[in-house]
Coordinates of C-alpha atoms in Angstrom, one line a residue:
M9 CA 110.3 112.2 88.1
S10 CA 110.1 114.4 85.1
I11 CA 107.3 116.7 84.2
R12 CA 106.5 114.5 81.2
F13 CA 105.7 111.5 83.4
E14 CA 103.8 113.5 85.9
R15 CA 101.6 114.8 83.1
A16 CA 101.2 111.4 81.7
N17 CA 100.3 109.9 85.1
S18 CA 97.7 112.6 85.8
E19 CA 96.2 112.3 82.4
I20 CA 96.0 108.5 82.5
Q21 CA 94.5 108.8 86.0
R22 CA 91.8 111.2 84.8
C23 CA 91.0 109.2 81.7
V24 CA 90.9 105.8 83.4
S25 CA 88.6 107.2 86.1
D26 CA 86.3 108.7 83.4
I27 CA 86.2 105.3 81.5
I28 CA 85.5 103.3 84.7
H29 CA 82.7 105.6 85.9
N30 CA 81.1 106.8 82.7
K31 CA 81.7 104.2 80.0
M32 CA 81.7 100.8 81.8
N33 CA 78.2 99.6 82.6
D34 CA 79.1 97.0 85.1
P35 CA 77.0 97.0 88.3
R36 CA 79.8 95.3 90.3
I37 CA 81.8 98.5 90.1
S38 CA 81.0 100.7 93.0
P39 CA 80.4 104.5 92.4
L40 CA 82.6 105.0 95.5
L41 CA 85.6 103.6 93.7
Y42 CA 88.3 106.0 92.9
I43 CA 91.8 105.9 91.3
S44 CA 94.2 107.2 93.9
E45 CA 97.4 107.0 92.0
V46 CA 98.8 106.0 88.6
N47 CA 102.4 105.2 87.8
V48 CA 103.5 104.6 84.2
T49 CA 107.0 103.2 83.5
A50 CA 109.6 105.2 81.6
D51 CA 109.0 103.2 78.4
F52 CA 105.2 103.5 78.7
R53 CA 104.8 99.7 78.5
Y54 CA 103.4 99.2 82.0
C55 CA 101.1 101.2 84.3
K56 CA 100.3 100.5 87.9
V57 CA 96.8 101.8 88.9
K58 CA 96.0 102.0 92.6
V59 CA 92.3 101.9 93.4
A60 CA 90.5 102.5 96.6
L61 CA 87.0 102.6 98.1
D62 CA 85.6 104.9 100.7
N63 CA 84.9 101.9 103.0
D64 CA 87.4 99.3 104.2
D65 CA 85.7 96.2 102.7
E66 CA 88.7 94.6 101.0
S67 CA 86.6 91.7 99.6
V68 CA 84.5 94.1 97.6
L69 CA 87.6 95.8 96.3
Q70 CA 89.2 92.4 95.3
E71 CA 86.1 91.7 93.2
I72 CA 86.3 95.1 91.6
I73 CA 89.9 94.5 90.7
K74 CA 89.0 91.2 89.0
V75 CA 86.4 93.0 87.0
L76 CA 88.9 95.7 86.0
E77 CA 91.5 93.1 85.0
K78 CA 88.9 91.4 82.8
S79 CA 88.0 94.8 81.3
E80 CA 91.6 95.8 80.5
G81 CA 91.1 95.5 76.7
F82 CA 88.1 97.8 76.8
I83 CA 89.9 100.3 79.1
K84 CA 92.9 100.3 76.8
K85 CA 90.8 100.8 73.7
E86 CA 88.9 103.7 75.2
L87 CA 92.2 105.3 76.6
A88 CA 93.7 105.1 73.1
S89 CA 90.9 107.2 71.7
M90 CA 91.4 109.8 74.5
V91 CA 95.2 110.3 74.7
R92 CA 98.1 109.9 72.4
M93 CA 100.9 107.8 73.8
P94 CA 103.9 105.9 72.3
Y95 CA 102.4 102.7 73.6
M96 CA 99.2 101.6 75.3
P97 CA 100.5 100.3 78.7
K98 CA 99.6 97.0 80.3
F99 CA 97.6 97.8 83.4
Q100 CA 98.2 96.3 86.8
F101 CA 95.3 97.2 89.2
V102 CA 96.3 97.1 92.9
I103 CA 94.6 98.0 96.1
D104 CA 95.8 101.2 97.6
K105 CA 96.7 100.1 101.1
G106 CA 97.6 103.7 102.3
T107 CA 94.1 105.0 101.5
M108 CA 92.5 102.0 103.2
A109 CA 94.6 102.6 106.3
T110 CA 93.5 106.3 106.3
V111 CA 89.9 105.4 106.1
R112 CA 90.3 102.9 108.9
I113 CA 92.1 105.4 111.1
N114 CA 89.3 108.0 110.5
E115 CA 86.7 105.5 111.5
I116 CA 88.5 104.8 114.7
L117 CA 88.9 108.5 115.5
K118 CA 85.2 109.1 114.9
N119 CA 84.2 106.3 117.3
L120 CA 86.5 107.6 120.1
D121 CA 84.5 108.9 123.1
I122 CA 86.8 111.6 124.5
P123 CA 85.3 113.6 127.4
K124 CA 85.6 117.4 127.2
E125 CA 87.9 119.0 129.7
D126 CA 86.6 121.7 132.0
G127 CA 86.7 125.1 130.5
E128 CA 86.3 124.0 126.9
D129 CA 83.5 125.8 125.0
D130 CA 81.2 124.2 122.5
E131 CA 81.8 125.8 119.2

C-alpha cells in the first residue's frame, strides 16, 4: 500500500471517529465504540470502516452499525468539510471480528485461576 493511501486511511479514521463521537448526538452510539481500521479503495469510491466495542456484545454492535449506516449522509457531509478528497467514498461499516476475539480472549485469561508455583514471589 502506498503512503498516499495509508495517510488517507489514517485521516479518514481520525475524522470519522471525531464525527461519530463529537458531532452525532445519538444516544444509541456507545462512548466505548471505536474505529479500529479504515480501508479506502484505490479510486476513493468505497471505504470499509471496521468498528469495535470494548465488550463482546455483538447485538449492541449490530444496532450501532444500523445507526451508522442510516447516518452515512451526515458522516459524508461532515467528512467533506474536514478533508479534501477526489470523491467522498461510500461507507461500509463492519464489525471488527479480530478485536472482538481479542477482548474475549482477555476476558478468559482474566478469569483463569492459576495457582502460584512454590518459590514465586508476589510483586
